[in-house]
mmCIF file of N, CA, C and O in Angstrom:
data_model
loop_
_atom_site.group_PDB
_atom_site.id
_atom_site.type_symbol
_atom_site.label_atom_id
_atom_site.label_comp_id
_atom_site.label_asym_id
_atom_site.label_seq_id
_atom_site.Cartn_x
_atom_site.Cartn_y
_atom_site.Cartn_z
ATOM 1 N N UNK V 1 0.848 -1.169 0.000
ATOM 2 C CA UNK V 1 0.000 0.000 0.000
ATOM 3 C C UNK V 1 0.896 1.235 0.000
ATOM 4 O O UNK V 1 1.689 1.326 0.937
ATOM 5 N N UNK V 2 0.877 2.251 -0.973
ATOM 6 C CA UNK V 2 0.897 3.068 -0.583
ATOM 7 C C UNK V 2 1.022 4.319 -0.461
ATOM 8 O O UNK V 2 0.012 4.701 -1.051
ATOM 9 N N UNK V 3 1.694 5.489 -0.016
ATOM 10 C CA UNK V 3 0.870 6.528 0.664
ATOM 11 C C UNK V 3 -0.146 7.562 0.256
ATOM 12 O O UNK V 3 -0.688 8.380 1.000
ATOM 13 N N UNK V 4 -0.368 7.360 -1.382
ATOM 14 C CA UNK V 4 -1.015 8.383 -2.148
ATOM 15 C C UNK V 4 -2.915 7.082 -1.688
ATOM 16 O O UNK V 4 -4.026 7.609 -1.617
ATOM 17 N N UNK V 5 -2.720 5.718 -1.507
ATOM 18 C CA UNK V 5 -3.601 5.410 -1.265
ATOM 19 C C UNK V 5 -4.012 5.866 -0.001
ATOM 20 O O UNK V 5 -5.197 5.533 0.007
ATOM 21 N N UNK V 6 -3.740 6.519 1.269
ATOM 22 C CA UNK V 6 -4.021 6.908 2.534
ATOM 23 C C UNK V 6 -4.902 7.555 2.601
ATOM 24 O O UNK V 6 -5.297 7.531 1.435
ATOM 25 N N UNK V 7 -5.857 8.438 3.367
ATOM 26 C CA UNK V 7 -6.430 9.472 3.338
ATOM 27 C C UNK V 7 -5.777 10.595 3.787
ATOM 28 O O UNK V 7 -5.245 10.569 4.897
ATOM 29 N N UNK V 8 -5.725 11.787 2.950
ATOM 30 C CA UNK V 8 -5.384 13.247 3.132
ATOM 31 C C UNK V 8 -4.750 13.192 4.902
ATOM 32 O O UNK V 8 -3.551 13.144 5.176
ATOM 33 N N UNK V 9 -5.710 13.209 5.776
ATOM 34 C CA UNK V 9 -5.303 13.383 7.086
ATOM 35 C C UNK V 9 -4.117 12.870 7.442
ATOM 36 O O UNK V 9 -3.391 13.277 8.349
ATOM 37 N N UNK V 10 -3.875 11.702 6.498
ATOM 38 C CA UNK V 10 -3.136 10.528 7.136
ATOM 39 C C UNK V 10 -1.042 10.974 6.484
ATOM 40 O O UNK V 10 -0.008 10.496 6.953
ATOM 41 N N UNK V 11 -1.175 11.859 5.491
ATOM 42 C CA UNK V 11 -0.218 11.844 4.484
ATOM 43 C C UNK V 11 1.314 12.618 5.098
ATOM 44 O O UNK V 11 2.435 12.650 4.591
ATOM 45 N N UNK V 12 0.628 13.367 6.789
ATOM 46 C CA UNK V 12 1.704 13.919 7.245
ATOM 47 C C UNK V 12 2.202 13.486 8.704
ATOM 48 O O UNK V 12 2.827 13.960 9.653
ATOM 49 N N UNK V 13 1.584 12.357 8.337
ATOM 50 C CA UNK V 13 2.212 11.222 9.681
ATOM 51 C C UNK V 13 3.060 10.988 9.513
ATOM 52 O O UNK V 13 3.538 11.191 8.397
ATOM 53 N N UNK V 14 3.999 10.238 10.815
ATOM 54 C CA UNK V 14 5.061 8.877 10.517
ATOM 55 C C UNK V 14 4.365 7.751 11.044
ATOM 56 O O UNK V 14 3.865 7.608 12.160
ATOM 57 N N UNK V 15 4.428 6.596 9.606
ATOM 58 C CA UNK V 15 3.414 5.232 10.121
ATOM 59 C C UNK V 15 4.042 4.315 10.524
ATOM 60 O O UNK V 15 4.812 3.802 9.711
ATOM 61 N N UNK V 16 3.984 3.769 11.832
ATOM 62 C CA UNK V 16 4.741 2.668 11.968
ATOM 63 C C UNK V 16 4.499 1.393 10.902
ATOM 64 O O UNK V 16 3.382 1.040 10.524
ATOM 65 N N UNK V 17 5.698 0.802 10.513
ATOM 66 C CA UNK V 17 5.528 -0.332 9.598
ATOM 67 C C UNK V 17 5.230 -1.542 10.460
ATOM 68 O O UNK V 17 6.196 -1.668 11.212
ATOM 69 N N UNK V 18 4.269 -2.559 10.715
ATOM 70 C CA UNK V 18 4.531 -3.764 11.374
ATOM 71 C C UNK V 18 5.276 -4.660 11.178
ATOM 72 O O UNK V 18 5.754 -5.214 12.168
ATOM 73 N N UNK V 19 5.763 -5.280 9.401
ATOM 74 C CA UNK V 19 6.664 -5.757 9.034
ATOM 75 C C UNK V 19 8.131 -5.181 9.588
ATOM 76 O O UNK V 19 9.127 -5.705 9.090
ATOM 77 N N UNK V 20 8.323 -4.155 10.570
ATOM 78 C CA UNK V 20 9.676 -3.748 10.891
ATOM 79 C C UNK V 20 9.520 -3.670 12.356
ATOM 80 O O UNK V 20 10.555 -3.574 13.017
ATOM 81 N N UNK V 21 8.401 -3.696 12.954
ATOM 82 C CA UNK V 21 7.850 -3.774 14.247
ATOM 83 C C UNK V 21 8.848 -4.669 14.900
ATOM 84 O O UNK V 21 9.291 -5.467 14.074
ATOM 85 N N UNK V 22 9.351 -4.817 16.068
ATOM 86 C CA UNK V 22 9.708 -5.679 17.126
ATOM 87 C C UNK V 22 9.306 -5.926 18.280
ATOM 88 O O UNK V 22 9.311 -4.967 19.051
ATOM 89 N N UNK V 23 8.926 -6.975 18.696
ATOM 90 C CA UNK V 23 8.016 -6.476 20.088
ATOM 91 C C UNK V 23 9.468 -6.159 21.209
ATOM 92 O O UNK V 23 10.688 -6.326 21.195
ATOM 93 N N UNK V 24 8.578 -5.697 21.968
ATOM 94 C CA UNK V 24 9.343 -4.841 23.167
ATOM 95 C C UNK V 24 9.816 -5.147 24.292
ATOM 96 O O UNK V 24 10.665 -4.596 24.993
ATOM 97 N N UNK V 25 8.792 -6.703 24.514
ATOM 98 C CA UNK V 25 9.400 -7.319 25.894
ATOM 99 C C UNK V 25 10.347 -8.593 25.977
ATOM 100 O O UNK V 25 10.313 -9.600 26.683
ATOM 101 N N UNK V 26 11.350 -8.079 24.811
ATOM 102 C CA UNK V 26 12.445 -9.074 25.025
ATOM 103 C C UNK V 26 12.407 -10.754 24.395
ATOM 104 O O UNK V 26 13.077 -11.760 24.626
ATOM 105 N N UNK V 27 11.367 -10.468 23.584
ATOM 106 C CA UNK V 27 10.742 -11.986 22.406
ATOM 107 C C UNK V 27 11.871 -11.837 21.699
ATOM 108 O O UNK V 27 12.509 -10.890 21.240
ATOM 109 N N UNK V 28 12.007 -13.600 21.738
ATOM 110 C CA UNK V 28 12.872 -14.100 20.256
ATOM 111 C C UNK V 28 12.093 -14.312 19.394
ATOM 112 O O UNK V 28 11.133 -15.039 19.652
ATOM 113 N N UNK V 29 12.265 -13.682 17.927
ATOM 114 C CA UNK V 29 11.543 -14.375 17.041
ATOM 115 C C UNK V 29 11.891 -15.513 16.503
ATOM 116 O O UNK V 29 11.009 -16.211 16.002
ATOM 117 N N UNK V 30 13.386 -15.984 16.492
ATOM 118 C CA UNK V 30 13.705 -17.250 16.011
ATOM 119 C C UNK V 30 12.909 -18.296 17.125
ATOM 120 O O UNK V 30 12.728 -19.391 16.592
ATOM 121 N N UNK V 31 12.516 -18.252 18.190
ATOM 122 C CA UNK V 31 12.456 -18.980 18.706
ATOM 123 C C UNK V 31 10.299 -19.231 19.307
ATOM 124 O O UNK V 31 9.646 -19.998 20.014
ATOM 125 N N UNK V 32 10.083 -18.154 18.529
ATOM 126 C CA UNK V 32 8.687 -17.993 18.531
ATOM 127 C C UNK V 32 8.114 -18.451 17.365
ATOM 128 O O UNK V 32 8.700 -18.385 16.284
ATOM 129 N N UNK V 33 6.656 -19.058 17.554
ATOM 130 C CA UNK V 33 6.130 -19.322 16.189
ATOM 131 C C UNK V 33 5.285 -17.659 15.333
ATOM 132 O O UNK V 33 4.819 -16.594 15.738
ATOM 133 N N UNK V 34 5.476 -18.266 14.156
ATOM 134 C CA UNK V 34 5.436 -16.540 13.420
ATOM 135 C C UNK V 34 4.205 -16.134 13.600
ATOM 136 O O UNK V 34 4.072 -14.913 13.684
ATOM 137 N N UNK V 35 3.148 -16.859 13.696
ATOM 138 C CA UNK V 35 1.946 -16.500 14.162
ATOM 139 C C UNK V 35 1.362 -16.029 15.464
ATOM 140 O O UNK V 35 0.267 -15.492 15.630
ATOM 141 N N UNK V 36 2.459 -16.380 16.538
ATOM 142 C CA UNK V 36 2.582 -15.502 17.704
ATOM 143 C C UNK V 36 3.738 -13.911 17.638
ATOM 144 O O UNK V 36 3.653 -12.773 18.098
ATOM 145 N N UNK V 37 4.385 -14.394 17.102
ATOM 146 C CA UNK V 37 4.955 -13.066 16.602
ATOM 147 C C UNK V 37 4.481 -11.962 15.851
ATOM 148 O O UNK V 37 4.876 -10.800 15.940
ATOM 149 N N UNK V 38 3.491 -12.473 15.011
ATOM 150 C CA UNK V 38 2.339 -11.289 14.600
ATOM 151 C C UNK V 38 1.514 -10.996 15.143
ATOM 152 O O UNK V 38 0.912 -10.048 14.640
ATOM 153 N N UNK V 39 1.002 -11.492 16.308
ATOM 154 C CA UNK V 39 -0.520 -11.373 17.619
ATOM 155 C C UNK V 39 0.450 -10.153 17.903
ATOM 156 O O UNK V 39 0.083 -9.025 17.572
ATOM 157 N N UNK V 40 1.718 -10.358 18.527
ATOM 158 C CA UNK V 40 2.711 -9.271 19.543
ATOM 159 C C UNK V 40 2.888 -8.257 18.709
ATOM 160 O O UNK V 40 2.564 -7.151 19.141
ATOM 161 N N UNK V 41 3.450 -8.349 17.281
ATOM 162 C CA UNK V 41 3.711 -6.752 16.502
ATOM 163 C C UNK V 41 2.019 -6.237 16.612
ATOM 164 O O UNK V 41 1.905 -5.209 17.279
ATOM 165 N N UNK V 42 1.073 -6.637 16.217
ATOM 166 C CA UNK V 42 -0.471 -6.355 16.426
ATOM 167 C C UNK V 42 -0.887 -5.726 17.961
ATOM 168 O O UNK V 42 -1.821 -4.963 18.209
ATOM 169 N N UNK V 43 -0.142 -6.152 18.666
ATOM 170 C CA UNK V 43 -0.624 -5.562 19.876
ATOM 171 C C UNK V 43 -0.372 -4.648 20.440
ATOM 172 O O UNK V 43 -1.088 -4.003 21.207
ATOM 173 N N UNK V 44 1.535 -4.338 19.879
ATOM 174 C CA UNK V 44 2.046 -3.521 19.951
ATOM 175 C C UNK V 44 2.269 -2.461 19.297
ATOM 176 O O UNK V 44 3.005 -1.554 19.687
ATOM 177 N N UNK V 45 1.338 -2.493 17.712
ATOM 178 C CA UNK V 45 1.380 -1.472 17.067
ATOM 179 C C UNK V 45 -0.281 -0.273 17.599
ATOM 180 O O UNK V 45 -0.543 0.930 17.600
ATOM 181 N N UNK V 46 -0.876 -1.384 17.915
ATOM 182 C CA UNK V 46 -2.221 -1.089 18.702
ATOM 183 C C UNK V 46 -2.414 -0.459 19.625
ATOM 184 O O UNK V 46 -3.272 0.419 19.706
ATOM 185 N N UNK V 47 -1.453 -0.880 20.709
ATOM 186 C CA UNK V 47 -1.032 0.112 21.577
ATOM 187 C C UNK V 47 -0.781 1.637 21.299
ATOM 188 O O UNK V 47 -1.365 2.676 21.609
ATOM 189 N N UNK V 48 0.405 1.301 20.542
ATOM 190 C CA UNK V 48 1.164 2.573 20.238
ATOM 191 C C UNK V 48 0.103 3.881 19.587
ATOM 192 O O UNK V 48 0.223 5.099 19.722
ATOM 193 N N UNK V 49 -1.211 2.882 18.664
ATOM 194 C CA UNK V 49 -1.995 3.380 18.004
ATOM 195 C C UNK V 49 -3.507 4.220 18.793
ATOM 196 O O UNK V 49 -4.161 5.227 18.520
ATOM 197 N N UNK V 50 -3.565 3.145 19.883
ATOM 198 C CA UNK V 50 -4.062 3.948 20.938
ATOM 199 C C UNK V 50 -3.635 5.372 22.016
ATOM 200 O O UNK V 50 -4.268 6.342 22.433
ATOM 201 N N UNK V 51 -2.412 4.937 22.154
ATOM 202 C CA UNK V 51 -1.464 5.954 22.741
ATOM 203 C C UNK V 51 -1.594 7.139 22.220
ATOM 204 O O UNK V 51 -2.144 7.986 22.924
ATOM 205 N N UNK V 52 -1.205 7.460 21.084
ATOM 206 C CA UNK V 52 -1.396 8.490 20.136
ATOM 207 C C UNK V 52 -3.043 8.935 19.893
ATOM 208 O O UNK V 52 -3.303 9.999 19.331
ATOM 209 N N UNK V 53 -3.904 8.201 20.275
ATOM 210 C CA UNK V 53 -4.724 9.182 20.041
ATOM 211 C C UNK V 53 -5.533 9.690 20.953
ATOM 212 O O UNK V 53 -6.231 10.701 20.868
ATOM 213 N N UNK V 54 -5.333 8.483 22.380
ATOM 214 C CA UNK V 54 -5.644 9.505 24.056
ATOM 215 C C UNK V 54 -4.703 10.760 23.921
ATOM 216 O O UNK V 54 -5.138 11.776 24.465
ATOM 217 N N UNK V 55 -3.509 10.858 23.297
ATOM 218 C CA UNK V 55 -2.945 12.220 23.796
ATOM 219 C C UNK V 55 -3.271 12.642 23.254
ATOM 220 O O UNK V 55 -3.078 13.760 23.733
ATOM 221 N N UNK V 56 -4.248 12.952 21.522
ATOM 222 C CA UNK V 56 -4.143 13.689 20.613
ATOM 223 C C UNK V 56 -3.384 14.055 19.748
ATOM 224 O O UNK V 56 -3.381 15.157 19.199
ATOM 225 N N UNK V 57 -2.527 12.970 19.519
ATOM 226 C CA UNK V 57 -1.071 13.254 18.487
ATOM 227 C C UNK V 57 -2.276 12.695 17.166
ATOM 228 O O UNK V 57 -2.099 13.251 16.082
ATOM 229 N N UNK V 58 -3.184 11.886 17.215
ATOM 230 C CA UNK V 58 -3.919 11.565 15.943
ATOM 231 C C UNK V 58 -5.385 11.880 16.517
ATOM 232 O O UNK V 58 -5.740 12.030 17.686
ATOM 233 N N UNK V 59 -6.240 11.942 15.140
ATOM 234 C CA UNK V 59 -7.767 12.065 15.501
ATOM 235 C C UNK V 59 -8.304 10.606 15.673
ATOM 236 O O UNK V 59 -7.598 9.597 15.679
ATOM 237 N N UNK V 60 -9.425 10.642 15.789
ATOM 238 C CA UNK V 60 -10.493 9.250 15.960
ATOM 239 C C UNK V 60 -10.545 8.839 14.484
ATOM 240 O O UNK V 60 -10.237 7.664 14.283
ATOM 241 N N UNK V 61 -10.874 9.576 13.403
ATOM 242 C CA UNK V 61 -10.930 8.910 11.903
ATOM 243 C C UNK V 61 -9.298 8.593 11.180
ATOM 244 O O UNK V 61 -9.147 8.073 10.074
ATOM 245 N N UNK V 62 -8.039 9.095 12.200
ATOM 246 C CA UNK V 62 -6.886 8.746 12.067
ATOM 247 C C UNK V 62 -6.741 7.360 12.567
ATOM 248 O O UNK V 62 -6.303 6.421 11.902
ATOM 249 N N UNK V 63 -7.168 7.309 13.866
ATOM 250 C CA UNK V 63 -7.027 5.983 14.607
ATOM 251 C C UNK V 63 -7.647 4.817 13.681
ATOM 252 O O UNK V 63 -7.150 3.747 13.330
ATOM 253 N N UNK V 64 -8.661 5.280 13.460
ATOM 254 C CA UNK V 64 -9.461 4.039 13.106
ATOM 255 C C UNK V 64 -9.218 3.516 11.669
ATOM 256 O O UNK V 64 -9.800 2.521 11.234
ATOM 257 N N UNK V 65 -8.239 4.313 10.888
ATOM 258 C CA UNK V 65 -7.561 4.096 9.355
ATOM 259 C C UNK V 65 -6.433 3.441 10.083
ATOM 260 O O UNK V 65 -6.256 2.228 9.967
ATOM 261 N N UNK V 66 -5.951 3.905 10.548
ATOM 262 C CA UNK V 66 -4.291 3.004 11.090
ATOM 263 C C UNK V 66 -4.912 1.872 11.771
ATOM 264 O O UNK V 66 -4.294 0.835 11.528
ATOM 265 N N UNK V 67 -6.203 1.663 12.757
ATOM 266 C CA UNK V 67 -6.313 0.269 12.667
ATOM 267 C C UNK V 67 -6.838 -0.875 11.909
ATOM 268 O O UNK V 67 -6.641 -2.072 12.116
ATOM 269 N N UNK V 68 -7.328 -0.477 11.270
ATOM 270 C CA UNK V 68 -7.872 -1.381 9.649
ATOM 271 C C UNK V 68 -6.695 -1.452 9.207
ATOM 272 O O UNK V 68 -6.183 -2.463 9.687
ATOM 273 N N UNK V 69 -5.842 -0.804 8.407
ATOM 274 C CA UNK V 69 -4.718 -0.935 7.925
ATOM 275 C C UNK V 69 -3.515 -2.302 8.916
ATOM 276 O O UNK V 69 -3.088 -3.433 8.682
ATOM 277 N N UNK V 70 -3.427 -1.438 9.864
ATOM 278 C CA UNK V 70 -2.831 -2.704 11.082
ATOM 279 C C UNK V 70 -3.327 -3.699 10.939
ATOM 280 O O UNK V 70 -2.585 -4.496 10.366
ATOM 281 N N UNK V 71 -4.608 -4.210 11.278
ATOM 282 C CA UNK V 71 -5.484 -5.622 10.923
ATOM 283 C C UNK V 71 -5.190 -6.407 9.939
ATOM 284 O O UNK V 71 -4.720 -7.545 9.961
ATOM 285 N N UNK V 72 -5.630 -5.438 8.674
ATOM 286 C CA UNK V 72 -5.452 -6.027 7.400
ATOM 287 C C UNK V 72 -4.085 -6.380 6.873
ATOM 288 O O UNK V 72 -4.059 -7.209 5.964
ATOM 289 N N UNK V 73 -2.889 -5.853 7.323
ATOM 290 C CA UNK V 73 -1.424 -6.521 7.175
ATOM 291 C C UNK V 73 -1.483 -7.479 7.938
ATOM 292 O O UNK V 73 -1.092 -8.482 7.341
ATOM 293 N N UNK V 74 -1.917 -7.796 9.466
ATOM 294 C CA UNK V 74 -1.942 -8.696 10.117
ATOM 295 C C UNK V 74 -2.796 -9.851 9.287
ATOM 296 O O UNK V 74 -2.189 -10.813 8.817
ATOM 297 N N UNK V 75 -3.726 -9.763 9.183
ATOM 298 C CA UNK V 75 -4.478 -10.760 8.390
ATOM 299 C C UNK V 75 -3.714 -11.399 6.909
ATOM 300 O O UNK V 75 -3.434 -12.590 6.767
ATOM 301 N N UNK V 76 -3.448 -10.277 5.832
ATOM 302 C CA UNK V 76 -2.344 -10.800 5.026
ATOM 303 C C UNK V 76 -1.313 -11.432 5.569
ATOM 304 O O UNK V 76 -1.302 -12.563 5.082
ATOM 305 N N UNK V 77 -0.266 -11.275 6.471
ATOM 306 C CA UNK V 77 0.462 -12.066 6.477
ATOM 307 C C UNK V 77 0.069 -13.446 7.386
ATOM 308 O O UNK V 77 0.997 -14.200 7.678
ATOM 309 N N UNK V 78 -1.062 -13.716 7.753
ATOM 310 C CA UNK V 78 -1.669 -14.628 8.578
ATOM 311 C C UNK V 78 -1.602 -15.584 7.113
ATOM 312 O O UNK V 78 -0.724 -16.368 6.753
ATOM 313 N N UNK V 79 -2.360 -15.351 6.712
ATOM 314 C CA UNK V 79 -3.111 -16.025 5.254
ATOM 315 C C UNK V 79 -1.862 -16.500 4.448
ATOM 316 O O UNK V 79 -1.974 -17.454 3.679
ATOM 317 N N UNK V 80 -0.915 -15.981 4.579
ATOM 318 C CA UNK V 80 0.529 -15.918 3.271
ATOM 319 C C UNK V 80 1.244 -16.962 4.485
ATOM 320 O O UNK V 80 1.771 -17.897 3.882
ATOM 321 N N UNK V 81 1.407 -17.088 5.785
ATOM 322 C CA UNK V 81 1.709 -18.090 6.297
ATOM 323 C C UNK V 81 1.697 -18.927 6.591
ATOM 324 O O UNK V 81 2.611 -19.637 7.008
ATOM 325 N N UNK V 82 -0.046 -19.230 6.381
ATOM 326 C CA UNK V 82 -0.789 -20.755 6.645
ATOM 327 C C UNK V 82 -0.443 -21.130 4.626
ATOM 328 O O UNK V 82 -0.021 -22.184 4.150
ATOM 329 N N UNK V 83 -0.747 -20.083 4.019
ATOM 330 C CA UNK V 83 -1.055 -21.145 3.110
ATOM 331 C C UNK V 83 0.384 -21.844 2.327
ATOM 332 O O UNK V 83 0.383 -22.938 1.762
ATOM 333 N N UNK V 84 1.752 -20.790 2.475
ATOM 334 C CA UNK V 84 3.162 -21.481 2.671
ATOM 335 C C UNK V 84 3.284 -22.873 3.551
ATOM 336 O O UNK V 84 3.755 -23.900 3.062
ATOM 337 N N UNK V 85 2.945 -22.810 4.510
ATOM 338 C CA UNK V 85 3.557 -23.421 5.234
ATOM 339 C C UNK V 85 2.308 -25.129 4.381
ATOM 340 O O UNK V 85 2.720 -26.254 4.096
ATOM 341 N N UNK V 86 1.153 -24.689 4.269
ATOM 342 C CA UNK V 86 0.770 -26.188 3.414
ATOM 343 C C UNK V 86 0.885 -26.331 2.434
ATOM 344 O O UNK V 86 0.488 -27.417 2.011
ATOM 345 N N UNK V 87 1.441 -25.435 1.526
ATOM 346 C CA UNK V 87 2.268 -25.769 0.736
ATOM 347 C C UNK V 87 3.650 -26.395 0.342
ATOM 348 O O UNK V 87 3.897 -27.093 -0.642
ATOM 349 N N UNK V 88 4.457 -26.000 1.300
ATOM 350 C CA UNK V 88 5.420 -26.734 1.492
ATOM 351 C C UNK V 88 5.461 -28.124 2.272
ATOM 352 O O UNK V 88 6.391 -28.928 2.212
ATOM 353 N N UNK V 89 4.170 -28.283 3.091
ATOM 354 C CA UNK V 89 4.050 -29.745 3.265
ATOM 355 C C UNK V 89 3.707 -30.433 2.425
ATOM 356 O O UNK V 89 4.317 -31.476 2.188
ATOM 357 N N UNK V 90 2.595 -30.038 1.705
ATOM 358 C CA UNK V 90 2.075 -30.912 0.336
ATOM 359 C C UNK V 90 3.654 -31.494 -0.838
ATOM 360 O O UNK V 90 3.780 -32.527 -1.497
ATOM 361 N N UNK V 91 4.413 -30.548 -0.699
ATOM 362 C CA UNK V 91 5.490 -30.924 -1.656
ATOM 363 C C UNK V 91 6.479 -31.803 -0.995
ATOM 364 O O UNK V 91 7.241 -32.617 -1.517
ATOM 365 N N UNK V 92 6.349 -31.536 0.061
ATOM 366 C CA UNK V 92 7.236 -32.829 1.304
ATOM 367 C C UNK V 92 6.660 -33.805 0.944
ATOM 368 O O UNK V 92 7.059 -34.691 0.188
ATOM 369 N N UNK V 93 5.276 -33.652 1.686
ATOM 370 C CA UNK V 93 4.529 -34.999 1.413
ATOM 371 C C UNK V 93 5.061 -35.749 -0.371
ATOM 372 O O UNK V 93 5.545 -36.881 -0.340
ATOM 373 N N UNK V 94 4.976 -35.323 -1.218
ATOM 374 C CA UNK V 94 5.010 -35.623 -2.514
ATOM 375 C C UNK V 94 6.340 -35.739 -2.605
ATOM 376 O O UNK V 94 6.513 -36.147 -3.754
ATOM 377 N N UNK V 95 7.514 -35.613 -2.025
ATOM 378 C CA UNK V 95 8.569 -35.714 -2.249
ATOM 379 C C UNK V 95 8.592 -36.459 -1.758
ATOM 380 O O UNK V 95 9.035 -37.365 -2.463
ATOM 381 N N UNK V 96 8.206 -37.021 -0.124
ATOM 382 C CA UNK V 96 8.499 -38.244 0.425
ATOM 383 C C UNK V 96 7.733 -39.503 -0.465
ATOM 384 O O UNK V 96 8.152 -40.658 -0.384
ATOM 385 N N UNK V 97 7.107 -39.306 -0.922
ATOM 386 C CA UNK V 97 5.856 -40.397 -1.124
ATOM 387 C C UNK V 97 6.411 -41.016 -2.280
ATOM 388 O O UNK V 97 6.837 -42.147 -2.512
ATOM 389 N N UNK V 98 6.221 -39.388 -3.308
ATOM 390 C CA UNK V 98 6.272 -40.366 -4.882
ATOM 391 C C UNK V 98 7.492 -39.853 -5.954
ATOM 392 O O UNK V 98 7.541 -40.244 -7.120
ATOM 393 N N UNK V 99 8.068 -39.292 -5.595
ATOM 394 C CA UNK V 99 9.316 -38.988 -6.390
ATOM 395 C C UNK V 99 10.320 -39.343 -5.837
ATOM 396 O O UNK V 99 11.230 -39.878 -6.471
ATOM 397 N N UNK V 100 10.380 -39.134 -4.572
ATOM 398 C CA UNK V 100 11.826 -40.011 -3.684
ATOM 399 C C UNK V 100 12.046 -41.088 -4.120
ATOM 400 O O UNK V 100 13.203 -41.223 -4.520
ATOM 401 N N UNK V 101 11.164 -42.265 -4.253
ATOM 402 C CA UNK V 101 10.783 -43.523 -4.258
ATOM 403 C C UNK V 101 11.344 -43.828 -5.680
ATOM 404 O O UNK V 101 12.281 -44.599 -5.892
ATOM 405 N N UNK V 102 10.554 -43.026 -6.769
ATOM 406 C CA UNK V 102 10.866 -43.401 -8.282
ATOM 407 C C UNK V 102 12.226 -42.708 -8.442
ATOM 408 O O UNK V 102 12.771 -43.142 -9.457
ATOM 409 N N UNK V 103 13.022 -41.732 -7.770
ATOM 410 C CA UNK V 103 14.247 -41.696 -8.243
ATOM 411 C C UNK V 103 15.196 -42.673 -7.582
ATOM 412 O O UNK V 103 16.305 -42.839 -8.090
ATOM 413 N N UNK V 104 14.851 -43.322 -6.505
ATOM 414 C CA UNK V 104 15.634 -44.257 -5.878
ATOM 415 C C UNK V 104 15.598 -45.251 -6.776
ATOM 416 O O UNK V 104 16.782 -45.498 -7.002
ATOM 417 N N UNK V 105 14.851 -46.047 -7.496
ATOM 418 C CA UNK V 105 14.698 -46.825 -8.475
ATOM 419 C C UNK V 105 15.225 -46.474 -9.832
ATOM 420 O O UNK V 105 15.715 -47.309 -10.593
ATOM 421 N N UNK V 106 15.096 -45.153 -10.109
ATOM 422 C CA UNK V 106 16.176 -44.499 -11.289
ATOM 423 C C UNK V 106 17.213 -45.007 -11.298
ATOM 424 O O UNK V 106 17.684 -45.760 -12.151
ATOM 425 N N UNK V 107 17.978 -44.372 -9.668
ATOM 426 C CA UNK V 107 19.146 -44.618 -9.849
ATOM 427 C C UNK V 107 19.909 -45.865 -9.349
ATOM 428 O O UNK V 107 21.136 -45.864 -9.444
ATOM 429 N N UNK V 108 19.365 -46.762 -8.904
ATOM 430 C CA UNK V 108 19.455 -48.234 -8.658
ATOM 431 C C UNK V 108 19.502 -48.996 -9.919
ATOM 432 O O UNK V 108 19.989 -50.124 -10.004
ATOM 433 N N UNK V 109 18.908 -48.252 -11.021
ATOM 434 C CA UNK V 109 18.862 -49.218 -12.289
ATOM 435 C C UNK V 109 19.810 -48.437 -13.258
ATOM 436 O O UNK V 109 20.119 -48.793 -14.396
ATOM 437 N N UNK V 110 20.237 -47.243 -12.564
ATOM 438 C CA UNK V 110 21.376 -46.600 -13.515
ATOM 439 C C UNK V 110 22.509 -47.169 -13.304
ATOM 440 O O UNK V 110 23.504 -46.814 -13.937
#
């Protein structure tokens, strides 16, 4: 996305990116699953997104564009991770099953 797609209000912000997000309380991501690692950038961009607009650094129709936006990256990369990750099992699976098998026999008869 971006910034000419934003709304006017939105064009003289600085937006936090979630894809660059880190959470704050000391999480490994190597050692976290990525789908908990996106709940935490989500919570923490949410925060931050709330923060800003109890003080008035953003309006209410600011807030509520930066959280759709927040969501909806969260949700994309939700979706781009489930459907990788069965994808790359399906080709395991198929690698273990039926091509492993017939190249072992390839090369047994080569």
């Amino acid at each position: 996305m971006n910034l000419e797609s934003f709304p006017v209000f939105l064009k003289d912000k600085k937006i936090p990116v979630i894809s660059n997000s880190a959470p704050s309380k000391g999480v490994e991501l190597t050692n976290v699953d990525f789908s908990v690692s996106n709940i935490v950038r989500l919570k923490s961009i949410l925060s931050f997104f709330s923060y800003l607009n109890m003080n008035g650094e953003i309006s209410d129709e600011a807030f509520e564009a930066l959280v759709r936006y927040a969501c909806s990256i969260f949700i994309e990369n939700e979706i781009e991770g489930r459907v990788k990750d069965a994808f790359e099992q399906k080709i395991k699976n198929f690698w273990e099953s039926k091509l492993s098998s017939t190249i072992d026999k390839y090369i047994t008869t080569k």
